XYZ file of C-alpha atoms in Angstrom:
705
model
C -0.258 0.149 -0.085
C 2.837 2.597 1.232
C 4.398 1.588 -2.449
C 0.631 2.314 -4.279
C 0.937 5.156 -2.546
C 3.976 6.955 -3.703
C 2.844 5.514 -6.935
C -0.296 7.725 -6.760
C 1.254 10.874 -5.445
C 3.548 11.226 -8.400
C 0.383 10.558 -10.632
C -1.962 13.012 -8.830
C 1.512 15.667 -9.045
C 1.852 15.310 -12.744
C -1.546 15.972 -13.320
C -1.966 19.032 -10.705
C 1.873 20.011 -9.060
C 0.121 23.062 -7.988
C -2.346 21.683 -5.526
C -1.503 20.512 -1.988
C -4.942 18.411 -1.265
C -6.931 15.602 -2.616
C -10.431 17.149 -3.529
C -12.961 14.519 -5.812
C -15.824 17.700 -6.718
C -18.636 16.168 -8.018
C -21.047 18.164 -10.358
C -24.455 15.714 -10.271
C -25.776 17.999 -12.770
C -22.996 17.987 -15.254
C -21.466 15.208 -14.265
C -17.528 17.478 -13.994
C -15.252 15.333 -11.286
C -12.183 17.187 -10.341
C -9.666 15.641 -8.305
C -7.253 18.461 -6.414
C -5.963 16.688 -3.077
C -2.968 14.242 -2.985
C -3.335 11.304 -1.164
C -0.750 10.718 2.102
C 0.413 6.789 1.230
C -0.175 4.424 4.135
C -2.643 7.024 6.491
C -6.030 7.397 7.122
C -7.606 9.079 4.059
C -10.882 11.810 3.942
C -12.412 11.732 -0.213
C -14.650 14.878 0.070
C -16.982 14.692 -2.848
C -19.097 17.721 -3.487
C -21.282 19.015 -5.845
C -22.654 22.289 -7.488
C -26.105 20.962 -7.517
C -25.910 20.720 -3.148
C -25.396 17.136 -3.119
C -22.789 15.052 -1.897
C -21.684 11.535 -2.977
C -20.663 9.529 0.325
C -19.112 5.793 0.531
C -20.993 3.794 2.726
C -18.606 1.703 4.749
C -20.869 -1.280 5.289
C -22.889 -1.032 1.746
C -19.614 -0.199 0.026
C -21.790 1.886 -2.435
C -22.393 4.877 -2.910
C -25.335 7.178 -1.680
C -26.776 10.603 -1.938
C -27.173 13.103 0.790
C -27.917 16.652 1.215
C -25.203 18.788 1.547
C -25.770 21.823 3.916
C -23.517 24.736 3.099
C -20.163 24.404 2.816
C -17.244 20.888 2.414
C -18.455 18.251 4.607
C -16.026 15.326 4.792
C -16.566 11.675 4.159
C -15.593 10.059 7.666
C -12.816 8.047 7.039
C -12.310 4.585 7.469
C -10.396 4.077 10.844
C -9.504 0.145 9.703
C -8.093 1.711 6.961
C -4.220 1.580 6.681
C -4.259 3.548 3.182
C -6.581 3.975 -0.002
C -5.791 4.769 -3.075
C -7.899 5.214 -5.984
C -6.962 3.791 -8.866
C -6.379 5.094 -12.796
C -9.606 6.341 -14.146
C -10.178 3.362 -16.861
C -11.550 4.315 -20.643
C -14.971 2.263 -20.643
C -17.620 2.589 -22.632
C -20.094 3.331 -19.892
C -17.746 5.256 -18.623
C -14.878 5.398 -15.577
C -14.428 2.695 -13.280
C -12.689 3.886 -9.780
C -11.467 1.216 -7.892
C -10.782 1.757 -4.270
C -8.442 -0.791 -3.413
C -7.721 -1.034 0.575
C -6.406 -3.054 3.509
C -8.509 -3.475 6.113
C -7.591 -4.330 9.671
C -9.254 -7.663 8.786
C -7.766 -8.542 5.469
C -7.273 -7.349 2.132
C -10.188 -6.501 0.107
C -11.454 -5.021 -3.417
C -14.448 -2.510 -3.456
C -14.744 -1.628 -7.270
C -17.513 1.180 -7.696
C -18.637 1.971 -11.188
C -19.496 5.709 -10.691
C -22.763 7.001 -12.825
C -21.489 8.447 -16.077
C -22.304 12.095 -14.322
C -18.869 11.471 -12.654
C -16.866 10.840 -15.820
C -13.344 11.291 -16.526
C -13.493 15.321 -16.887
C -11.158 15.733 -14.319
C -7.853 17.851 -13.903
C -5.821 14.856 -14.323
C -7.058 15.648 -17.824
C -6.684 19.334 -17.909
C -4.763 19.524 -21.115
C -6.151 20.220 -23.955
C -4.781 17.842 -27.079
C -3.578 19.288 -30.366
C -4.875 18.378 -33.676
C -4.776 15.290 -34.776
C -4.510 13.926 -31.441
C -7.739 16.237 -30.153
C -9.863 13.409 -32.283
C -9.515 11.229 -29.429
C -10.978 13.808 -26.859
C -13.860 14.474 -28.555
C -14.650 10.944 -29.433
C -14.517 10.477 -25.398
C -16.431 13.732 -24.436
C -19.176 12.325 -27.233
C -19.171 9.459 -25.629
C -19.295 10.697 -22.126
C -22.361 13.293 -22.907
C -24.667 10.513 -24.268
C -24.226 7.704 -21.485
C -24.978 10.722 -19.105
C -28.177 11.301 -21.054
C -28.890 7.667 -20.879
C -28.143 7.128 -17.454
C -29.849 10.401 -16.058
C -33.089 8.693 -18.414
C -32.613 5.275 -16.686
C -32.479 7.000 -13.230
C -35.606 8.958 -13.251
C -37.996 8.253 -10.901
C -40.884 5.946 -11.477
C -43.512 8.968 -12.606
C -42.231 9.359 -15.610
C -42.050 5.521 -16.907
C -45.219 3.629 -18.081
C -48.018 4.674 -20.192
C -50.016 8.026 -20.477
C -52.949 7.669 -18.532
C -56.315 9.751 -18.535
C -55.397 11.848 -16.048
C -52.404 12.446 -17.720
C -54.212 13.537 -21.220
C -56.306 15.704 -19.266
C -53.652 17.815 -18.076
C -51.964 17.655 -21.700
C -55.621 18.999 -23.446
C -55.431 21.725 -21.306
C -54.098 25.263 -23.024
C -51.158 26.995 -20.944
C -53.590 29.610 -19.146
C -55.964 27.182 -17.990
C -52.850 25.166 -16.495
C -51.660 28.124 -15.177
C -54.832 29.100 -13.160
C -54.981 25.367 -12.046
C -51.898 26.183 -10.551
C -52.965 29.841 -8.827
C -55.962 27.847 -7.354
C -53.493 24.739 -6.707
C -55.702 23.017 -7.831
C -52.712 21.212 -9.618
C -49.273 21.352 -8.263
C -46.370 22.482 -10.632
C -44.543 18.933 -10.112
C -47.770 16.961 -11.562
C -47.630 18.780 -14.965
C -43.560 18.487 -14.929
C -44.064 15.104 -14.777
C -46.942 14.536 -17.294
C -44.946 16.462 -19.920
C -41.705 15.136 -18.608
C -42.867 11.724 -19.487
C -44.247 12.892 -23.084
C -40.992 14.694 -23.642
C -38.808 10.926 -23.087
C -41.043 9.435 -25.425
C -40.694 12.045 -27.880
C -37.094 11.564 -27.405
C -37.469 7.854 -28.009
C -38.605 8.267 -30.995
C -37.097 11.652 -32.708
C -33.743 11.801 -30.066
C -34.919 15.542 -29.621
C -33.676 15.895 -26.092
C -29.771 16.757 -24.782
C -30.058 18.243 -21.282
C -32.430 16.327 -19.471
C -33.148 17.953 -16.264
C -35.974 16.519 -14.991
C -34.505 15.721 -11.731
C -33.351 19.449 -11.443
C -36.734 20.454 -12.687
C -38.362 18.989 -10.112
C -36.772 21.145 -7.385
C -36.953 24.229 -8.859
C -40.734 23.688 -9.370
C -41.033 23.201 -5.592
C -38.248 25.225 -4.383
C -37.452 28.061 -6.649
C -39.939 29.012 -9.397
C -42.862 32.300 -8.972
C -45.803 30.484 -7.971
C -47.771 33.428 -8.677
C -46.370 34.282 -11.754
C -48.368 34.131 -15.184
C -46.524 31.168 -16.571
C -46.890 29.122 -13.166
C -45.817 25.915 -13.036
C -45.787 25.596 -17.278
C -42.674 23.286 -18.172
C -40.493 24.977 -21.600
C -38.023 23.116 -22.893
C -35.121 25.144 -24.707
C -32.649 25.035 -27.464
C -29.475 23.258 -26.623
C -27.620 27.203 -26.659
C -29.755 28.719 -24.153
C -27.455 28.628 -21.022
C -29.067 26.936 -17.835
C -26.707 26.899 -14.353
C -25.089 23.395 -13.595
C -25.553 22.689 -17.260
C -23.934 22.110 -20.245
C -24.673 24.354 -23.201
C -22.314 22.121 -25.939
C -24.528 23.682 -29.293
C -23.218 20.460 -30.481
C -19.408 21.181 -30.141
C -17.724 18.322 -28.076
C -15.313 21.336 -27.325
C -18.294 23.376 -25.105
C -18.580 20.238 -23.358
C -17.812 20.001 -19.328
C -18.644 23.205 -18.817
C -21.459 23.851 -17.132
C -22.644 27.412 -16.551
C -22.512 29.113 -13.250
C -25.603 30.935 -13.618
C -28.776 30.799 -15.286
C -29.015 33.111 -18.353
C -32.047 36.441 -18.878
C -34.016 33.986 -20.320
C -33.917 31.513 -18.011
C -34.432 33.747 -15.132
C -37.261 35.440 -16.877
C -39.127 31.864 -16.799
C -38.608 31.525 -13.153
C -39.816 34.582 -12.587
C -42.440 33.504 -13.808
C -43.147 30.609 -12.754
C -41.980 28.485 -15.653
C -39.975 25.456 -15.184
C -37.696 24.469 -17.851
C -37.008 20.918 -17.938
C -35.728 19.878 -20.903
C -32.860 20.866 -23.173
C -33.400 20.080 -27.370
C -31.302 19.218 -29.847
C -29.500 21.339 -32.937
C -27.326 21.063 -35.611
C -23.427 21.202 -34.965
C -22.716 25.153 -36.860
C -26.022 26.338 -36.314
C -26.213 26.756 -40.064
C -28.137 24.432 -41.284
C -32.072 22.859 -41.674
C -31.412 19.695 -39.993
C -30.413 18.660 -36.530
C -27.383 16.885 -36.397
C -24.098 16.663 -34.559
C -21.433 14.610 -33.268
C -22.213 14.789 -29.372
C -26.490 13.859 -29.398
C -26.940 12.407 -32.653
C -29.445 12.850 -35.198
C -33.106 14.147 -34.889
C -35.790 12.961 -36.898
C -39.001 14.065 -37.831
C -41.844 13.057 -35.840
C -43.559 12.457 -39.130
C -41.051 10.932 -40.589
C -38.200 9.205 -39.520
C -36.498 10.028 -42.523
C -36.771 13.474 -42.637
C -35.615 16.592 -40.828
C -37.634 18.348 -37.972
C -35.813 21.260 -39.432
C -32.955 23.310 -38.077
C -31.605 24.541 -36.275
C -34.070 24.173 -33.541
C -35.097 21.012 -34.705
C -35.042 19.316 -31.424
C -37.940 21.790 -30.306
C -40.103 21.197 -33.692
C -39.817 17.489 -32.914
C -40.644 17.600 -29.295
C -43.592 19.979 -29.979
C -45.189 17.889 -32.761
C -45.065 15.068 -30.746
C -46.407 16.624 -27.357
C -44.766 19.342 -26.311
C -46.113 22.317 -25.288
C -44.027 25.454 -25.759
C -40.332 26.136 -26.426
C -37.434 28.865 -27.235
C -35.221 28.634 -30.437
C -33.394 30.875 -32.109
C -33.705 31.801 -35.631
C -30.917 33.509 -37.679
C -32.190 32.550 -41.116
C -35.614 30.533 -40.333
C -34.215 28.536 -37.181
C -37.329 28.949 -35.495
C -39.428 28.974 -38.392
C -38.180 26.046 -40.707
C -38.800 23.467 -37.177
C -41.825 24.892 -37.292
C -43.081 24.145 -41.070
C -41.273 20.874 -41.314
C -42.623 19.419 -37.940
C -45.663 21.379 -38.053
C -46.196 23.034 -35.036
C -46.445 26.874 -34.475
C -44.006 29.447 -34.053
C -42.841 33.306 -34.495
C -39.854 34.508 -35.438
C -39.564 38.053 -33.502
C -37.850 41.033 -34.315
C -34.196 41.956 -32.015
C -34.708 43.410 -29.077
C -38.350 42.341 -28.532
C -36.711 39.325 -26.801
C -34.077 38.545 -25.235
C -30.561 37.546 -26.310
C -27.962 37.446 -24.314
C -27.242 33.974 -21.756
C -26.578 32.179 -24.342
C -23.653 30.271 -26.765
C -22.868 30.149 -30.483
C -21.454 29.124 -32.733
C -20.721 32.547 -34.597
C -20.227 34.637 -32.100
C -19.691 38.252 -32.905
C -21.476 37.616 -36.352
C -23.947 41.002 -36.248
C -24.072 41.430 -39.999
C -27.798 38.807 -40.022
C -28.608 39.415 -35.772
C -29.836 35.598 -34.231
C -32.769 36.258 -32.851
C -34.170 34.241 -29.785
C -38.417 33.656 -29.949
C -41.039 31.426 -29.398
C -42.605 28.025 -30.103
C -45.679 26.119 -29.455
C -47.377 23.039 -30.312
C -50.862 25.365 -30.592
C -51.365 29.134 -31.675
C -53.250 29.713 -28.627
C -50.089 28.849 -26.315
C -47.862 30.777 -28.659
C -50.236 34.098 -27.830
C -50.248 32.951 -24.138
C -46.576 32.759 -23.953
C -45.326 35.711 -25.819
C -47.614 38.399 -24.072
C -46.650 36.393 -20.513
C -43.053 37.150 -21.137
C -43.076 40.053 -23.191
C -45.333 41.700 -19.882
C -42.373 40.525 -17.567
C -40.301 43.271 -18.745
C -37.126 41.431 -20.374
C -35.347 44.750 -20.446
C -34.847 44.780 -16.966
C -32.801 41.863 -17.132
C -31.273 41.922 -20.431
C -30.134 45.321 -21.870
C -30.638 44.397 -25.999
C -34.056 43.873 -25.555
C -35.806 47.397 -26.185
C -38.425 48.478 -23.166
C -41.371 48.206 -25.465
C -44.243 46.748 -22.935
C -46.877 44.164 -24.522
C -49.471 46.352 -26.604
C -52.722 45.035 -26.385
C -54.465 47.560 -28.250
C -52.698 47.013 -31.460
C -53.483 43.490 -31.069
C -57.566 43.596 -30.062
C -57.269 46.255 -33.046
C -55.577 44.239 -35.263
C -57.685 40.899 -34.888
C -60.850 42.669 -34.968
C -59.862 44.602 -37.553
C -62.918 43.608 -40.277
C -60.796 43.829 -43.643
C -57.533 43.358 -44.101
C -55.780 43.715 -47.091
C -52.872 40.848 -47.516
C -50.445 40.349 -49.842
C -49.349 37.031 -51.341
C -45.999 36.748 -52.142
C -46.087 33.260 -54.404
C -42.357 33.178 -55.562
C -39.151 34.721 -53.821
C -37.731 34.209 -57.612
C -35.031 32.099 -56.957
C -36.707 29.135 -56.364
C -40.432 28.717 -57.072
C -42.342 26.591 -54.543
C -43.123 23.097 -54.717
C -46.536 21.829 -55.803
C -47.424 21.051 -51.440
C -46.347 24.939 -50.441
C -47.658 26.255 -53.525
C -51.035 24.088 -52.661
C -50.899 25.412 -48.781
C -50.354 28.618 -50.159
C -53.439 29.119 -52.126
C -55.406 27.446 -49.567
C -54.534 30.373 -46.963
C -55.415 33.074 -50.021
C -58.458 31.467 -50.860
C -60.011 30.607 -47.061
C -59.065 34.620 -46.503
C -60.824 35.820 -49.866
C -63.653 33.997 -48.776
C -63.789 35.641 -45.166
C -63.632 39.087 -47.376
C -60.650 39.766 -47.075
C -58.899 41.943 -49.922
C -55.688 39.161 -51.341
C -53.781 40.607 -54.005
C -50.473 38.934 -55.685
C -47.597 40.697 -54.307
C -43.642 41.108 -56.051
C -41.848 43.083 -53.516
C -37.868 43.914 -54.425
C -35.825 41.689 -55.372
C -35.623 38.774 -53.085
C -32.663 37.184 -55.099
C -30.551 40.198 -54.591
C -31.694 39.858 -50.980
C -29.961 36.847 -50.694
C -27.255 37.805 -51.883
C -26.298 40.526 -49.419
C -27.763 38.241 -46.563
C -25.167 35.154 -47.030
C -22.115 37.569 -47.644
C -23.413 39.320 -44.063
C -23.303 36.146 -42.658
C -20.267 34.330 -43.612
C -18.704 37.480 -44.053
C -15.694 35.899 -41.860
C -15.021 32.868 -44.610
C -16.858 30.562 -42.249
C -13.847 30.667 -39.770
C -15.731 31.174 -36.476
C -18.027 28.440 -36.528
C -15.034 26.035 -37.874
C -12.780 27.189 -34.929
C -14.632 25.075 -32.567
C -14.256 22.191 -34.178
C -11.989 18.885 -32.766
C -10.092 16.477 -35.034
C -12.434 14.271 -37.071
C -15.778 15.743 -35.292
C -18.967 15.704 -38.434
C -19.879 18.283 -40.155
C -23.428 19.603 -41.318
C -23.177 19.073 -45.150
C -25.171 22.149 -45.866
C -22.611 23.914 -43.766
C -19.568 21.758 -45.073
C -20.283 22.750 -48.790
C -20.490 26.439 -47.876
C -16.792 26.018 -46.152
C -15.637 24.122 -49.832
C -16.453 27.103 -52.079
C -15.228 29.589 -49.526
C -12.152 28.463 -49.187
C -11.318 27.508 -52.592
C -8.486 28.957 -54.488
C -9.876 32.780 -55.512
C -8.452 32.253 -59.267
C -10.287 28.624 -59.351
C -13.463 30.327 -57.938
C -13.201 32.941 -60.348
C -13.098 31.046 -63.456
C -15.657 28.980 -61.968
C -17.705 32.198 -61.631
C -17.144 33.087 -65.099
C -18.264 29.797 -66.448
C -21.246 29.373 -64.492
C -22.171 33.093 -65.460
C -21.989 33.376 -69.146
C -21.666 29.321 -70.049
C -24.299 27.940 -67.981
C -25.930 31.384 -67.715
C -26.405 30.994 -63.939
C -26.636 34.536 -63.189
C -27.542 34.024 -59.572
C -25.919 31.145 -58.409
C -22.800 33.225 -60.322
C -23.221 36.043 -57.988
C -23.686 34.143 -54.915
C -20.350 32.684 -55.957
C -18.706 35.633 -56.687
C -17.620 37.209 -53.593
C -17.558 34.099 -51.407
C -14.674 34.768 -49.387
C -13.638 36.119 -46.153
C -14.312 40.073 -46.338
C -12.404 42.959 -45.530
C -13.300 45.482 -43.232
C -14.170 47.662 -45.915
C -16.262 44.639 -47.776
C -17.835 44.269 -44.804
C -19.251 47.646 -43.968
C -20.078 47.852 -48.052
C -22.570 44.663 -47.533
C -23.890 46.705 -44.340
C -24.515 49.901 -46.400
C -26.317 47.373 -49.531
C -28.288 46.179 -46.699
C -29.424 49.329 -45.338
C -30.290 50.526 -48.573
C -32.277 47.815 -49.470
C -33.909 47.432 -45.783
C -35.491 51.666 -46.995
C -36.204 50.156 -50.283
C -38.304 47.287 -49.077
C -39.882 49.858 -46.736
C -41.159 52.351 -48.983
C -42.562 49.534 -51.016
C -44.784 48.467 -48.911
C -45.942 51.252 -47.006
C -46.420 53.748 -50.488
C -46.996 50.682 -53.339
C -48.133 47.763 -51.582
C -50.219 48.940 -49.043
C -50.154 45.365 -46.934
C -51.712 45.033 -43.409
C -49.779 41.823 -43.487
C -48.066 39.050 -46.703
C -48.115 35.196 -46.495
C -45.736 33.677 -48.181
C -44.377 29.710 -48.349
C -41.667 29.198 -45.629
C -39.894 27.015 -47.335
C -39.377 25.924 -51.117
C -40.478 22.528 -50.467
C -41.515 20.615 -47.259
C -38.496 18.822 -44.845
C -35.329 17.812 -46.306
C -34.555 14.500 -45.921
C -31.241 13.698 -43.759
C -28.263 15.407 -45.067
C -30.103 16.717 -47.943
C -28.653 20.124 -47.208
C -26.058 19.443 -49.049
C -27.312 20.273 -52.177
C -30.641 22.874 -50.264
C -28.238 24.794 -48.139
C -28.832 27.705 -50.429
C -32.703 27.544 -50.701
C -33.916 29.682 -47.184
C -34.126 32.505 -49.038
C -38.642 32.476 -48.145
C -36.711 33.254 -44.116
C -33.530 34.322 -44.553
C -35.018 37.617 -46.230
C -37.109 38.434 -43.294
C -34.030 38.424 -41.376
C -32.332 40.589 -43.578
C -35.530 42.900 -43.004
C -35.610 42.522 -39.344
C -39.174 41.757 -39.684
C -41.927 39.371 -37.421
C -42.786 36.356 -39.334
C -45.219 33.318 -38.084
C -45.430 30.005 -39.229
C -49.600 28.734 -39.290
C -49.149 25.134 -40.118
C -51.648 24.618 -43.014
C -52.014 20.666 -44.596
C -50.223 17.799 -44.597
C -48.245 16.267 -48.107
C -50.326 14.206 -50.641
C -48.493 12.338 -53.431
C -51.503 12.584 -55.514
C -52.016 16.463 -55.309
C -48.383 17.143 -54.812
C -46.881 15.024 -57.451
C -44.589 17.033 -60.108
C -45.203 16.251 -63.598
C -44.088 13.598 -65.601
C -42.411 16.165 -68.087
C -40.626 18.187 -64.824
C -37.037 19.017 -65.707
C -34.292 21.122 -63.639
C -31.815 21.202 -66.055
C -32.648 24.865 -66.674
C -33.003 26.077 -63.166
C -30.512 28.006 -61.286
C -28.298 26.065 -58.916
C -30.089 27.404 -56.010
C -33.495 25.526 -57.508
C -31.710 22.203 -58.543
C -30.408 21.805 -55.340
C -33.804 22.511 -53.232
C -35.958 20.189 -55.856
C -33.485 17.179 -55.807
C -34.709 16.141 -52.824
C -38.592 16.540 -53.414
C -40.781 13.548 -53.686
C -44.418 14.054 -53.046
C -44.304 10.033 -52.607
C -41.542 9.840 -49.945
C -42.826 12.633 -48.283
C -46.940 11.560 -47.976
C -48.089 13.177 -44.704
C -45.335 15.801 -43.958
C -46.443 19.039 -42.519
C -46.394 21.931 -44.605
C -47.248 26.219 -43.681
C -47.635 29.485 -44.592
C -45.425 32.010 -43.184
C -47.284 35.271 -41.851
C -44.852 38.470 -42.645
C -45.392 41.652 -40.575
C -43.276 44.732 -40.412
C -40.338 45.414 -37.888
C -41.322 45.135 -34.146
C -45.468 44.453 -35.155
C -45.195 40.785 -32.933
C -49.155 41.797 -31.884
C -50.174 42.570 -35.268
C -48.291 38.892 -36.868
C -49.882 36.985 -33.886
C -53.763 38.303 -34.540
C -52.743 38.227 -38.454
C -51.733 34.294 -37.580
C -54.778 33.452 -35.573
C -57.410 35.122 -38.626
C -55.544 33.314 -41.047
C -56.175 29.827 -38.327
C -60.231 30.679 -38.151
C -60.294 31.414 -41.720
C -58.755 28.016 -42.408
C -61.055 26.489 -39.773
C -64.390 28.146 -41.448
C -63.870 26.546 -45.040
C -62.718 23.697 -43.642
C -59.013 23.454 -43.706
C -57.559 23.906 -40.441
C -54.381 21.676 -40.069
C -54.820 18.673 -37.556
C -51.782 18.607 -35.268
C -49.731 14.761 -35.168
C -51.530 12.767 -32.667
C -48.682 11.179 -31.509
C -48.441 6.940 -29.961
C -48.419 7.078 -26.210
C -48.214 3.287 -26.012
C -44.997 3.135 -26.014
C -43.152 2.396 -23.154
C -40.092 4.548 -21.803
C -37.420 3.274 -20.617
C -37.299 0.678 -17.836
C -36.853 1.149 -14.545
C -32.874 0.414 -13.881
């Protein structure tokens, strides 16, 4: 034992030579375990295991097992075994299920070996591995981080209380069927407890995850504590579970954004978004998946895997807030995502839910991680998503009524304007513009049919419906693309480790960005003058990292375009709101963004303009109604359109959701929400209201461990 102690001293000193003691700090929420005290050989030893979640794992002398106990305050030590001659901590061994720590002890009544397998929340994030590997050796670090996070998630699921298992009961269905406004009233009147609502939606989230792999951080055990001790049960969202895009910071949990380099770094405090939610009475309970780079209408990464569409597992649920889309379509209630080119609208369109892209400054944006920090050419905005339109309106109103500008300096001090909402909702006749195409990619038959259904329903209601042709959306696509990627794709690439999977669409952008300029120019000339594809050529022409002067030029073009569009809306079109397809096609198949990466103009346009825009699901793809003509040929299409139509197949897509986009001007969230309600009412009155997915709740959740 003395020799083993000397050996262990050398190991620990080598890993942390500046430390004089060994503490084993364990974070229950994040799985980070830190060794920082030297063991002295052949002496009774105290091992301290501390947690930022105020829990301690202690070594039970009789059962030789780990048990949990509350940590009152400060540092508490596990009493040393008095009959220990010495203690050694074996090398933390790599294993598929995590790390096994072997405690070798020589007791007064003879030598024994006790081996304890730490659950994955205690995996090997330690100062014994404090030095980051450099490429290409960081590949091993990447693989370990991915295995650790996935094993951590699996073990969290496996160890959930029995309340989260089994089938959904009729009592559960009663809770699921209530609008969140009614649930809040039940909590206020103490008819329901927040933990009861949490367990029902937690059960649904687990079932959704089993089918779609939509969850990243599963916060249910912590959420129960928050529901009982931390949230404001008198608030406008009292007791309502809220799911969050993985990029939002929650105290005690990683904010990986799909990059392995961001794991093992739990947030030390809640971001402003989460603080507002808790002060409003809401309970954050899960975080949801997204694509690495956040620049895709898919949601796949090495850390968490691929999320699938709940309507058809061969297709994407959307991106970059695709995990939210899958969860809410399956039966979740309300969530929060972010949008830089359509990232809350594409998932709503692909998965069949409702969302609202808010203008910048209307919704909090601090307290998050991103793949492109500092990118403000096309600002990203956080925005609400919901399973029903009633819940979307209630949630948006409740969040703005919490005065988010008191939590986040970036939010404009604009109160919820109920008078504008009511005025717009009660207006007898709208002037509605229909943008049938962006001039880049004509909508596929399914999307064109959905748009026409809405236009016809509004016309039948007596509204003035006119086709509109706004200032060149293709020019807007070029400007927005250059502003979003003006760094030459360097920032989102900087977070990759060796061997880390990249989204095919982002990889395609990076490929063109890194072509030598002479070759790129020759390709541009060939595309423009030989293939006669002017649009694709314009996208390629300046597709390189921009200097500061070039960036300023693009910003000036953006502002000029915004002015031109505003003048057109106010003086020529004179619209109350506009309807457009949300995308040229319904959901893309997995890895389809390699071809369809540039086909985002219908949503990207309104990011550039910073207009408020919402999604209303309308119908589903029909293999007969939405089939392409037999003589359909894409050979004369531009490069963007060819990529979009490459994966359109009405037969394979049968049953996928199709939506419309409802657009208002900047900072007109109240008007857009009321317009969305009028659109849905018109569809309902004329036989076309969307039918939400009825999930299969008969699926059994994970068995008890």
